[in-house]
Amino acid sequence: MDTDGRLVVFELKRGTLNRDAVAQVIDYASSLDAMDMDRLVNHIEQRSGNLGIKKIDDFAEWYSDNWEGQDLEALLPPRMVLVGLGVDDTTERMVNYMASIGMDISLLTFHGFVQEGKTLLTRNVEVDRIEASVSAPRKASSYNRKGNFEKRVQNLPADIQNVLRAAESMFRSHLIGFSQTYANNWINFNLNYSWHKESSLTRVATVFIEIDEANRGVKIGFHPMAIHLVSTNEFENLAVEFETAEPRVIVRMGIDHEIKFPLHSLQEWEEKKDILTALTQKVCQAYDKAREEALANQ
């Protein structure tokens, strides 16, 4: 945990850091980030009390005592720190790139020397998350899609910002193993379809949240892949209105549109959140079933 109350994942190597270490730290961080909050809290509580770490029986209470007034959501996404005895050029390039586009990742190396029977370690910060985010030559606002998205969020009314965060939390709590990608005015939540018979599919945008700047609201959306998984009928039978639009993400599934649910107030979110949550659950259940069947037939 850092001084801001945020989780930090360290990947420590006794030797030279290589690209496998980068994959590992991302794997660990994304695993934590994919957990719903109850599961994450339980994960931390169960692993406390070992290796000289104080036992924490009630993490939520402990967190509140140390970061008064701060929501547990501030734990995520985790920061990532790679630590090793040196680093190869490929790994340093990869980490520099990730830091330059806004990923919170740092690289710290040590070099060991033996002098008069003593082992000395010298520390060198190869990539610093703060320096990289400020000084990287391509860190223009037009390049930092997540930064641009967050700026647009700040321009929304406070209650709509709350709607967006609530919808994001809802997607996070149901989608397991997803990744997020940002555009200037929307977030895509992507699932892994490498098991699918369409061999070209890997990470495919499945659901999304879009900022509706013109109407000062947001739209909760389902890409063609989500519609394919649960069928168009699931949406047509709903007792609430939705919009259809030409899809931004094309998949060869016979679906030529995406579906959006516009929200312009907290009241609208409260009225529709159960329906949207149920739809998201159905997408996840259909995804899990299709994946299990595909893997069983391989």
CSV table of N, CA, C and O in Angstrom, one decimal, residues 195 226 228-230 280-292:
chain,number,residue,atom,x,y,z
A,195,TRP,N,-10.2,-18.5,-27.2
A,195,TRP,CA,-10.7,-19.9,-27.3
A,195,TRP,C,-11.7,-20.0,-28.5
A,195,TRP,O,-12.1,-21.1,-28.8
A,226,ALA,N,-21.4,-8.9,-27.3
A,226,ALA,CA,-22.3,-9.1,-26.1
A,226,ALA,C,-23.7,-9.4,-26.6
A,226,ALA,O,-24.4,-10.3,-26.1
A,228,HIS,N,-24.5,-10.9,-29.5
A,228,HIS,CA,-24.4,-12.2,-30.0
A,228,HIS,C,-24.5,-13.3,-28.9
A,228,HIS,O,-25.1,-14.3,-29.0
A,229,LEU,N,-23.8,-13.0,-27.8
A,229,LEU,CA,-23.8,-13.9,-26.7
A,229,LEU,C,-25.2,-14.2,-26.1
A,229,LEU,O,-25.5,-15.3,-25.7
A,230,VAL,N,-26.0,-13.1,-25.9
A,230,VAL,CA,-27.2,-13.3,-25.2
A,230,VAL,C,-28.4,-13.2,-26.2
A,230,VAL,O,-29.6,-13.5,-25.7
A,280,THR,N,-25.8,-7.6,-17.9
A,280,THR,CA,-24.3,-7.9,-17.8
A,280,THR,C,-24.1,-9.3,-17.3
A,280,THR,O,-23.2,-10.0,-17.8
A,281,GLN,N,-24.8,-9.7,-16.3
A,281,GLN,CA,-24.7,-11.0,-15.7
A,281,GLN,C,-25.0,-12.1,-16.8
A,281,GLN,O,-24.3,-13.1,-16.9
A,282,LYS,N,-26.0,-11.8,-17.6
A,282,LYS,CA,-26.4,-12.8,-18.7
A,282,LYS,C,-25.2,-12.9,-19.7
A,282,LYS,O,-24.9,-13.9,-20.2
A,283,VAL,N,-24.6,-11.7,-20.1
A,283,VAL,CA,-23.5,-11.7,-21.0
A,283,VAL,C,-22.4,-12.6,-20.4
A,283,VAL,O,-21.8,-13.4,-21.1
A,284,CYS,N,-22.1,-12.4,-19.1
A,284,CYS,CA,-21.0,-13.1,-18.5
A,284,CYS,C,-21.3,-14.6,-18.4
A,284,CYS,O,-20.4,-15.4,-18.7
A,285,GLN,N,-22.5,-14.9,-18.1
A,285,GLN,CA,-22.9,-16.3,-18.0
A,285,GLN,C,-22.8,-17.0,-19.4
A,285,GLN,O,-22.3,-18.1,-19.5
A,286,ALA,N,-23.3,-16.3,-20.4
A,286,ALA,CA,-23.2,-16.8,-21.8
A,286,ALA,C,-21.7,-17.0,-22.2
A,286,ALA,O,-21.4,-17.9,-22.9
A,287,TYR,N,-20.9,-16.0,-21.9
A,287,TYR,CA,-19.5,-16.1,-22.2
A,287,TYR,C,-18.9,-17.3,-21.6
A,287,TYR,O,-18.1,-18.1,-22.2
A,288,ASP,N,-19.1,-17.5,-20.3
A,288,ASP,CA,-18.5,-18.6,-19.6
A,288,ASP,C,-19.0,-19.9,-20.2
A,288,ASP,O,-18.2,-20.9,-20.3
A,289,LYS,N,-20.3,-20.0,-20.5
A,289,LYS,CA,-20.8,-21.3,-21.0
A,289,LYS,C,-20.2,-21.6,-22.4
A,289,LYS,O,-19.7,-22.7,-22.7
A,290,ALA,N,-20.1,-20.5,-23.3
A,290,ALA,CA,-19.5,-20.7,-24.6
A,290,ALA,C,-18.0,-21.1,-24.5
A,290,ALA,O,-17.5,-21.9,-25.3
A,291,ARG,N,-17.3,-20.5,-23.6
A,291,ARG,CA,-15.9,-20.8,-23.4
A,291,ARG,C,-15.7,-22.2,-22.9
A,291,ARG,O,-14.8,-22.9,-23.4
A,292,GLU,N,-16.5,-22.6,-21.9
A,292,GLU,CA,-16.4,-24.0,-21.4
A,292,GLU,C,-16.6,-25.0,-22.5
A,292,GLU,O,-16.0,-26.0,-22.6
